[in-house]
Amino acid sequence: MKTFAQPEPLTDAELDRLGDFLKSCKGGKAMNLEELDGFFAALIAAPETVMPSEYNREVFGGEMSEVVEFSGLDEAQEILDLMMRHWNKIASTLYRGEIHVPLICEDEKGDLHGNDWARGFMRGMQMRHDAWSELINDEKYGGSLTPMMMLYHEHDEDPEMRPDPIPPDKREQVIAFMAAGLMNAYEYFRKEREGDLGVDAPEPRRTASKVGRNDPCPCGSGKKYKKCCGGATVN
């Protein structure tokens, strides 16, 4: 079995840098850090692989060439590297059988809600909805997803979809159960996922090397950088 060095988690400064960049994307539809964390968690736990060329549109809120403005190749490299490092940290934590603590951001009052994380997780599930239906419909293990669904539907426009009011002390429990539910989902699909990859252990995604304009775009689209993400470079 191969072994890989454990990736270092992003520092607070790096998380702020990534979060600020996402806020700067055109259209205002890019994910925030909390939603991105939940989204990546669902994609990593999923029974089927989803490539960056498919999911980056969800992360940035549209086609990267239309909504992302990199100041140059160095910034493009920096942002994509931060995303890959965060992905790798979640993946390695779950693979080791450890709980990934959801990245929940405080609101202006310092309170933690978890709705954005649940929203990101559900968006990740929707990218492979049919594959996730096995767990959703499993009478024994389907309850692992209940905490995510509670927070996802907490403010639903349809009153029938909303759970009972969640007091602060119970919200902490729901968020803890959400972390446990992620671990359960990851383990539920482990054999199927690793069988699909055809390896004993999933190799963390490599940090992107220096990208030239004629090199393949690091987002995974298969296009040249200058014809893909590089098309948004302003300088």
PDB file of C-alpha atoms in Angstrom:
ATOM      1  CA  MET A   1       0.000   0.000   0.000  1.00  0.00           C
ATOM      2  CA  LYS A   2       1.301   3.456  -0.852  1.00  0.00           C
ATOM      3  CA  THR A   3       1.771   6.038   1.851  1.00  0.00           C
ATOM      4  CA  PHE A   4       1.722   9.792   1.409  1.00  0.00           C
ATOM      5  CA  ALA A   5       2.856  12.696   3.532  1.00  0.00           C
ATOM      6  CA  GLN A   6      -0.024  14.265   5.427  1.00  0.00           C
ATOM      7  CA  PRO A   7      -0.950  17.649   3.911  1.00  0.00           C
ATOM      8  CA  GLU A   8      -0.762  20.672   6.159  1.00  0.00           C
ATOM      9  CA  PRO A   9      -4.076  22.441   6.785  1.00  0.00           C
ATOM     10  CA  LEU A  10      -4.465  25.935   5.399  1.00  0.00           C
ATOM     11  CA  THR A  11      -3.467  28.631   7.856  1.00  0.00           C
ATOM     12  CA  ASP A  12      -5.982  31.258   8.938  1.00  0.00           C
ATOM     13  CA  ALA A  13      -4.272  33.718   6.610  1.00  0.00           C
ATOM     14  CA  GLU A  14      -4.524  31.296   3.690  1.00  0.00           C
ATOM     15  CA  LEU A  15      -8.184  30.610   4.422  1.00  0.00           C
ATOM     16  CA  ASP A  16      -8.833  34.356   4.484  1.00  0.00           C
ATOM     17  CA  ARG A  17      -6.984  34.720   1.186  1.00  0.00           C
ATOM     18  CA  LEU A  18      -9.064  32.009  -0.460  1.00  0.00           C
ATOM     19  CA  GLY A  19     -12.291  33.346   1.003  1.00  0.00           C
ATOM     20  CA  ASP A  20     -11.549  36.887  -0.177  1.00  0.00           C
ATOM     21  CA  PHE A  21     -10.783  35.640  -3.675  1.00  0.00           C
ATOM     22  CA  LEU A  22     -14.077  33.754  -3.861  1.00  0.00           C
ATOM     23  CA  LYS A  23     -15.913  36.907  -2.795  1.00  0.00           C
ATOM     24  CA  SER A  24     -14.246  38.784  -5.656  1.00  0.00           C
ATOM     25  CA  CYS A  25     -15.684  36.502  -8.363  1.00  0.00           C
ATOM     26  CA  LYS A  26     -18.127  38.149 -10.732  1.00  0.00           C
ATOM     27  CA  GLY A  27     -21.839  37.531 -10.309  1.00  0.00           C
ATOM     28  CA  GLY A  28     -21.779  36.993  -6.565  1.00  0.00           C
ATOM     29  CA  LYS A  29     -22.565  33.283  -6.897  1.00  0.00           C
ATOM     30  CA  ALA A  30     -19.223  31.821  -5.817  1.00  0.00           C
ATOM     31  CA  MET A  31     -19.195  29.669  -2.690  1.00  0.00           C
ATOM     32  CA  ASN A  32     -17.969  30.996   0.621  1.00  0.00           C
ATOM     33  CA  LEU A  33     -15.406  29.047   2.634  1.00  0.00           C
ATOM     34  CA  GLU A  34     -17.993  27.225   4.723  1.00  0.00           C
ATOM     35  CA  GLU A  35     -19.963  26.120   1.688  1.00  0.00           C
ATOM     36  CA  LEU A  36     -16.766  25.092  -0.108  1.00  0.00           C
ATOM     37  CA  ASP A  37     -15.752  22.910   2.836  1.00  0.00           C
ATOM     38  CA  GLY A  38     -19.089  21.100   2.837  1.00  0.00           C
ATOM     39  CA  PHE A  39     -19.032  20.791  -0.946  1.00  0.00           C
ATOM     40  CA  PHE A  40     -15.567  19.244  -1.000  1.00  0.00           C
ATOM     41  CA  ALA A  41     -16.517  16.901   1.855  1.00  0.00           C
ATOM     42  CA  ALA A  42     -19.460  15.527  -0.137  1.00  0.00           C
ATOM     43  CA  LEU A  43     -17.399  15.100  -3.305  1.00  0.00           C
ATOM     44  CA  ILE A  44     -14.662  13.270  -1.401  1.00  0.00           C
ATOM     45  CA  ALA A  45     -17.158  10.950   0.311  1.00  0.00           C
ATOM     46  CA  ALA A  46     -19.114  10.283  -2.887  1.00  0.00           C
ATOM     47  CA  PRO A  47     -19.037   6.830  -4.522  1.00  0.00           C
ATOM     48  CA  GLU A  48     -18.154   8.374  -7.895  1.00  0.00           C
ATOM     49  CA  THR A  49     -15.294  10.701  -8.791  1.00  0.00           C
ATOM     50  CA  VAL A  50     -16.066  14.298  -9.763  1.00  0.00           C
ATOM     51  CA  MET A  51     -13.235  16.123 -11.532  1.00  0.00           C
ATOM     52  CA  PRO A  52     -12.284  19.800 -11.043  1.00  0.00           C
ATOM     53  CA  SER A  53     -13.273  20.537 -14.631  1.00  0.00           C
ATOM     54  CA  GLU A  54     -16.842  19.698 -13.589  1.00  0.00           C
ATOM     55  CA  TYR A  55     -17.067  21.064 -10.060  1.00  0.00           C
ATOM     56  CA  ASN A  56     -15.099  24.318 -10.455  1.00  0.00           C
ATOM     57  CA  ARG A  57     -18.110  25.912 -12.117  1.00  0.00           C
ATOM     58  CA  GLU A  58     -20.065  25.318  -8.918  1.00  0.00           C
ATOM     59  CA  VAL A  59     -17.265  26.676  -6.736  1.00  0.00           C
ATOM     60  CA  PHE A  60     -16.737  29.911  -8.663  1.00  0.00           C
ATOM     61  CA  GLY A  61     -20.368  30.502  -9.593  1.00  0.00           C
ATOM     62  CA  GLY A  62     -19.995  30.106 -13.338  1.00  0.00           C
ATOM     63  CA  GLU A  63     -17.489  29.337 -16.074  1.00  0.00           C
ATOM     64  CA  MET A  64     -14.066  30.353 -14.783  1.00  0.00           C
ATOM     65  CA  SER A  65     -13.229  32.264 -17.951  1.00  0.00           C
ATOM     66  CA  GLU A  66     -16.319  34.429 -17.336  1.00  0.00           C
ATOM     67  CA  VAL A  67     -16.422  34.982 -13.566  1.00  0.00           C
ATOM     68  CA  VAL A  68     -12.786  34.715 -12.417  1.00  0.00           C
ATOM     69  CA  GLU A  69     -10.179  37.433 -12.847  1.00  0.00           C
ATOM     70  CA  PHE A  70      -6.646  36.359 -12.004  1.00  0.00           C
ATOM     71  CA  SER A  71      -4.004  39.071 -11.922  1.00  0.00           C
ATOM     72  CA  GLY A  72      -1.630  36.650 -13.628  1.00  0.00           C
ATOM     73  CA  LEU A  73      -0.319  33.108 -13.681  1.00  0.00           C
ATOM     74  CA  ASP A  74       1.081  33.362 -10.169  1.00  0.00           C
ATOM     75  CA  GLU A  75      -2.285  34.204  -8.651  1.00  0.00           C
ATOM     76  CA  ALA A  76      -4.025  31.456 -10.626  1.00  0.00           C
ATOM     77  CA  GLN A  77      -1.422  29.004  -9.354  1.00  0.00           C
ATOM     78  CA  GLU A  78      -1.836  30.269  -5.793  1.00  0.00           C
ATOM     79  CA  ILE A  79      -5.637  29.985  -5.650  1.00  0.00           C
ATOM     80  CA  LEU A  80      -5.844  26.567  -7.301  1.00  0.00           C
ATOM     81  CA  ASP A  81      -3.073  25.326  -5.009  1.00  0.00           C
ATOM     82  CA  LEU A  82      -4.961  26.509  -1.909  1.00  0.00           C
ATOM     83  CA  MET A  83      -8.063  24.690  -3.089  1.00  0.00           C
ATOM     84  CA  MET A  84      -6.159  21.469  -3.758  1.00  0.00           C
ATOM     85  CA  ARG A  85      -4.449  21.615  -0.376  1.00  0.00           C
ATOM     86  CA  HIS A  86      -7.776  22.024   1.404  1.00  0.00           C
ATOM     87  CA  TRP A  87      -9.240  19.125  -0.593  1.00  0.00           C
ATOM     88  CA  ASN A  88      -6.242  16.948   0.267  1.00  0.00           C
ATOM     89  CA  LYS A  89      -6.499  17.731   3.959  1.00  0.00           C
ATOM     90  CA  ILE A  90     -10.168  16.663   4.078  1.00  0.00           C
ATOM     91  CA  ALA A  91      -9.439  13.547   2.016  1.00  0.00           C
ATOM     92  CA  SER A  92      -6.475  12.428   4.108  1.00  0.00           C
ATOM     93  CA  THR A  93      -8.356  12.998   7.374  1.00  0.00           C
ATOM     94  CA  LEU A  94     -11.308  10.879   6.277  1.00  0.00           C
ATOM     95  CA  TYR A  95      -9.086   8.174   4.803  1.00  0.00           C
ATOM     96  CA  ARG A  96      -7.325   7.768   8.140  1.00  0.00           C
ATOM     97  CA  GLY A  97     -10.716   7.187   9.769  1.00  0.00           C
ATOM     98  CA  GLU A  98     -10.635  10.497  11.601  1.00  0.00           C
ATOM     99  CA  ILE A  99     -13.445  13.031  11.927  1.00  0.00           C
ATOM    100  CA  HIS A 100     -13.225  16.050   9.676  1.00  0.00           C
ATOM    101  CA  VAL A 101     -14.468  18.977  11.747  1.00  0.00           C
ATOM    102  CA  PRO A 102     -16.685  21.113   9.473  1.00  0.00           C
ATOM    103  CA  LEU A 103     -15.336  24.574   8.759  1.00  0.00           C
ATOM    104  CA  ILE A 104     -18.172  26.696  10.172  1.00  0.00           C
ATOM    105  CA  CYS A 105     -17.783  30.458   9.926  1.00  0.00           C
ATOM    106  CA  GLU A 106     -19.042  32.804  12.629  1.00  0.00           C
ATOM    107  CA  ASP A 107     -21.646  35.416  11.748  1.00  0.00           C
ATOM    108  CA  GLU A 108     -21.329  39.075  12.712  1.00  0.00           C
ATOM    109  CA  LYS A 109     -22.511  38.189  16.235  1.00  0.00           C
ATOM    110  CA  GLY A 110     -20.005  35.386  16.634  1.00  0.00           C
ATOM    111  CA  ASP A 111     -22.629  32.644  16.315  1.00  0.00           C
ATOM    112  CA  LEU A 112     -22.204  29.393  14.376  1.00  0.00           C
ATOM    113  CA  HIS A 113     -25.087  28.173  12.234  1.00  0.00           C
ATOM    114  CA  GLY A 114     -23.784  25.524   9.807  1.00  0.00           C
ATOM    115  CA  ASN A 115     -26.423  26.171   7.137  1.00  0.00           C
ATOM    116  CA  ASP A 116     -23.876  27.075   4.471  1.00  0.00           C
ATOM    117  CA  TRP A 117     -21.857  23.915   5.173  1.00  0.00           C
ATOM    118  CA  ALA A 118     -24.986  21.798   4.802  1.00  0.00           C
ATOM    119  CA  ARG A 119     -25.870  23.688   1.627  1.00  0.00           C
ATOM    120  CA  GLY A 120     -22.439  22.980   0.180  1.00  0.00           C
ATOM    121  CA  PHE A 121     -22.684  19.313   1.142  1.00  0.00           C
ATOM    122  CA  MET A 122     -26.073  18.970  -0.529  1.00  0.00           C
ATOM    123  CA  ARG A 123     -24.770  20.662  -3.659  1.00  0.00           C
ATOM    124  CA  GLY A 124     -21.957  18.122  -3.716  1.00  0.00           C
ATOM    125  CA  MET A 125     -24.457  15.280  -3.370  1.00  0.00           C
ATOM    126  CA  GLN A 126     -26.545  16.677  -6.217  1.00  0.00           C
ATOM    127  CA  MET A 127     -23.613  16.360  -8.597  1.00  0.00           C
ATOM    128  CA  ARG A 128     -23.967  12.572  -8.261  1.00  0.00           C
ATOM    129  CA  HIS A 129     -27.558  12.345  -7.035  1.00  0.00           C
ATOM    130  CA  ASP A 130     -28.256   8.881  -8.401  1.00  0.00           C
ATOM    131  CA  ALA A 131     -25.133   7.463  -6.779  1.00  0.00           C
ATOM    132  CA  TRP A 132     -26.035   8.971  -3.407  1.00  0.00           C
ATOM    133  CA  SER A 133     -29.569   7.565  -3.585  1.00  0.00           C
ATOM    134  CA  GLU A 134     -28.264   4.210  -2.322  1.00  0.00           C
ATOM    135  CA  LEU A 135     -27.373   5.759   1.038  1.00  0.00           C
ATOM    136  CA  ILE A 136     -30.402   8.069   1.108  1.00  0.00           C
ATOM    137  CA  ASN A 137     -32.722   5.086   0.761  1.00  0.00           C
ATOM    138  CA  ASP A 138     -30.827   2.809   3.138  1.00  0.00           C
ATOM    139  CA  GLU A 139     -33.090   2.294   6.172  1.00  0.00           C
ATOM    140  CA  LYS A 140     -30.166   1.472   8.453  1.00  0.00           C
ATOM    141  CA  TYR A 141     -27.603   4.077   7.425  1.00  0.00           C
ATOM    142  CA  GLY A 142     -29.597   6.775   5.646  1.00  0.00           C
ATOM    143  CA  GLY A 143     -29.980   8.662   8.918  1.00  0.00           C
ATOM    144  CA  SER A 144     -26.337   9.707   8.588  1.00  0.00           C
ATOM    145  CA  LEU A 145     -27.524  12.473   6.260  1.00  0.00           C
ATOM    146  CA  THR A 146     -30.314  13.750   8.536  1.00  0.00           C
ATOM    147  CA  PRO A 147     -28.190  16.505  10.204  1.00  0.00           C
ATOM    148  CA  MET A 148     -27.205  17.917   6.803  1.00  0.00           C
ATOM    149  CA  MET A 149     -30.811  17.885   5.649  1.00  0.00           C
ATOM    150  CA  MET A 150     -31.977  19.592   8.853  1.00  0.00           C
ATOM    151  CA  LEU A 151     -29.641  22.535   8.400  1.00  0.00           C
ATOM    152  CA  TYR A 152     -30.161  22.628   4.650  1.00  0.00           C
ATOM    153  CA  HIS A 153     -33.935  22.964   5.030  1.00  0.00           C
ATOM    154  CA  GLU A 154     -33.937  25.066   8.217  1.00  0.00           C
ATOM    155  CA  HIS A 155     -34.999  28.216   6.351  1.00  0.00           C
ATOM    156  CA  ASP A 156     -36.784  26.512   3.456  1.00  0.00           C
ATOM    157  CA  GLU A 157     -39.510  28.528   1.736  1.00  0.00           C
ATOM    158  CA  ASP A 158     -41.774  25.510   2.127  1.00  0.00           C
ATOM    159  CA  PRO A 159     -42.806  25.318   5.813  1.00  0.00           C
ATOM    160  CA  GLU A 160     -43.363  21.574   5.508  1.00  0.00           C
ATOM    161  CA  MET A 161     -39.690  21.068   4.672  1.00  0.00           C
ATOM    162  CA  ARG A 162     -38.399  22.938   7.723  1.00  0.00           C
ATOM    163  CA  PRO A 163     -37.350  20.997  10.823  1.00  0.00           C
ATOM    164  CA  ASP A 164     -38.512  21.973  14.292  1.00  0.00           C
ATOM    165  CA  PRO A 165     -36.763  25.106  15.639  1.00  0.00           C
ATOM    166  CA  ILE A 166     -33.143  24.352  16.560  1.00  0.00           C
ATOM    167  CA  PRO A 167     -32.054  25.953  19.869  1.00  0.00           C
ATOM    168  CA  PRO A 168     -28.360  26.908  20.286  1.00  0.00           C
ATOM    169  CA  ASP A 169     -27.470  23.921  22.475  1.00  0.00           C
ATOM    170  CA  LYS A 170     -29.072  21.499  20.036  1.00  0.00           C
ATOM    171  CA  ARG A 171     -27.400  23.227  17.074  1.00  0.00           C
ATOM    172  CA  GLU A 172     -23.998  22.281  18.474  1.00  0.00           C
ATOM    173  CA  GLN A 173     -25.156  18.674  18.589  1.00  0.00           C
ATOM    174  CA  VAL A 174     -26.484  18.839  15.030  1.00  0.00           C
ATOM    175  CA  ILE A 175     -23.143  20.150  13.772  1.00  0.00           C
ATOM    176  CA  ALA A 176     -21.329  17.378  15.667  1.00  0.00           C
ATOM    177  CA  PHE A 177     -23.717  14.784  14.210  1.00  0.00           C
ATOM    178  CA  MET A 178     -23.095  16.306  10.783  1.00  0.00           C
ATOM    179  CA  ALA A 179     -19.373  15.602  11.158  1.00  0.00           C
ATOM    180  CA  ALA A 180     -20.134  12.033  12.246  1.00  0.00           C
ATOM    181  CA  GLY A 181     -22.567  11.660   9.355  1.00  0.00           C
ATOM    182  CA  LEU A 182     -19.851  12.656   6.907  1.00  0.00           C
ATOM    183  CA  MET A 183     -17.565   9.990   8.338  1.00  0.00           C
ATOM    184  CA  ASN A 184     -20.336   7.402   8.084  1.00  0.00           C
ATOM    185  CA  ALA A 185     -21.055   8.350   4.474  1.00  0.00           C
ATOM    186  CA  TYR A 186     -17.371   8.154   3.609  1.00  0.00           C
ATOM    187  CA  GLU A 187     -17.084   4.678   5.105  1.00  0.00           C
ATOM    188  CA  TYR A 188     -20.367   3.561   3.532  1.00  0.00           C
ATOM    189  CA  PHE A 189     -19.035   4.232   0.036  1.00  0.00           C
ATOM    190  CA  ARG A 190     -15.380   3.362   0.705  1.00  0.00           C
ATOM    191  CA  LYS A 191     -15.230   0.022  -1.134  1.00  0.00           C
ATOM    192  CA  GLU A 192     -17.253   1.312  -4.048  1.00  0.00           C
ATOM    193  CA  ARG A 193     -15.190   4.482  -4.335  1.00  0.00           C
ATOM    194  CA  GLU A 194     -11.781   2.834  -4.072  1.00  0.00           C
ATOM    195  CA  GLY A 195     -12.852   0.070  -6.416  1.00  0.00           C
ATOM    196  CA  ASP A 196     -13.806   2.732  -8.931  1.00  0.00           C
ATOM    197  CA  LEU A 197     -10.368   4.312  -8.560  1.00  0.00           C
ATOM    198  CA  GLY A 198      -8.708   0.919  -8.967  1.00  0.00           C
ATOM    199  CA  VAL A 199      -6.200   1.482  -6.148  1.00  0.00           C
ATOM    200  CA  ASP A 200      -5.761   0.419  -2.564  1.00  0.00           C
ATOM    201  CA  ALA A 201      -5.607   3.963  -1.252  1.00  0.00           C
ATOM    202  CA  PRO A 202      -6.678   7.219  -2.880  1.00  0.00           C
ATOM    203  CA  GLU A 203      -3.685   9.364  -3.682  1.00  0.00           C
ATOM    204  CA  PRO A 204      -4.151  12.984  -2.642  1.00  0.00           C
ATOM    205  CA  ARG A 205      -4.255  15.360  -5.561  1.00  0.00           C
ATOM    206  CA  ARG A 206      -0.863  16.767  -6.330  1.00  0.00           C
ATOM    207  CA  THR A 207      -0.088  20.405  -5.809  1.00  0.00           C
ATOM    208  CA  ALA A 208      -0.024  21.999  -9.230  1.00  0.00           C
ATOM    209  CA  SER A 209       3.359  22.750 -10.724  1.00  0.00           C
ATOM    210  CA  LYS A 210       4.191  26.059 -12.385  1.00  0.00           C
ATOM    211  CA  VAL A 211       1.723  26.625 -15.218  1.00  0.00           C
ATOM    212  CA  GLY A 212       2.666  28.079 -18.582  1.00  0.00           C
ATOM    213  CA  ARG A 213       0.103  29.591 -20.936  1.00  0.00           C
ATOM    214  CA  ASN A 214       0.413  26.644 -23.325  1.00  0.00           C
ATOM    215  CA  ASP A 215       0.336  24.015 -20.571  1.00  0.00           C
ATOM    216  CA  PRO A 216      -2.816  22.045 -19.656  1.00  0.00           C
ATOM    217  CA  CYS A 217      -5.003  24.113 -17.333  1.00  0.00           C
ATOM    218  CA  PRO A 218      -4.665  22.969 -13.699  1.00  0.00           C
ATOM    219  CA  CYS A 219      -8.445  23.059 -13.278  1.00  0.00           C
ATOM    220  CA  GLY A 220      -8.580  19.696 -15.087  1.00  0.00           C
ATOM    221  CA  SER A 221     -10.529  20.771 -18.169  1.00  0.00           C
ATOM    222  CA  GLY A 222      -7.947  19.346 -20.581  1.00  0.00           C
ATOM    223  CA  LYS A 223      -7.678  22.704 -22.399  1.00  0.00           C
ATOM    224  CA  LYS A 224      -4.581  24.853 -22.618  1.00  0.00           C
ATOM    225  CA  TYR A 225      -4.343  27.311 -19.734  1.00  0.00           C
ATOM    226  CA  LYS A 226      -4.581  30.318 -22.095  1.00  0.00           C
ATOM    227  CA  LYS A 227      -7.827  28.925 -23.552  1.00  0.00           C
ATOM    228  CA  CYS A 228      -9.359  28.185 -20.133  1.00  0.00           C
ATOM    229  CA  CYS A 229      -8.700  29.866 -16.766  1.00  0.00           C
ATOM    230  CA  GLY A 230      -5.924  31.902 -18.343  1.00  0.00           C
ATOM    231  CA  GLY A 231      -8.522  33.588 -20.488  1.00  0.00           C
ATOM    232  CA  ALA A 232      -9.585  35.517 -17.398  1.00  0.00           C
ATOM    233  CA  THR A 233      -6.108  36.879 -16.649  1.00  0.00           C
ATOM    234  CA  VAL A 234      -6.159  40.656 -16.703  1.00  0.00           C
ATOM    235  CA  ASN A 235      -2.437  41.390 -16.748  1.00  0.00           C
TER     236      ASN A 235
END
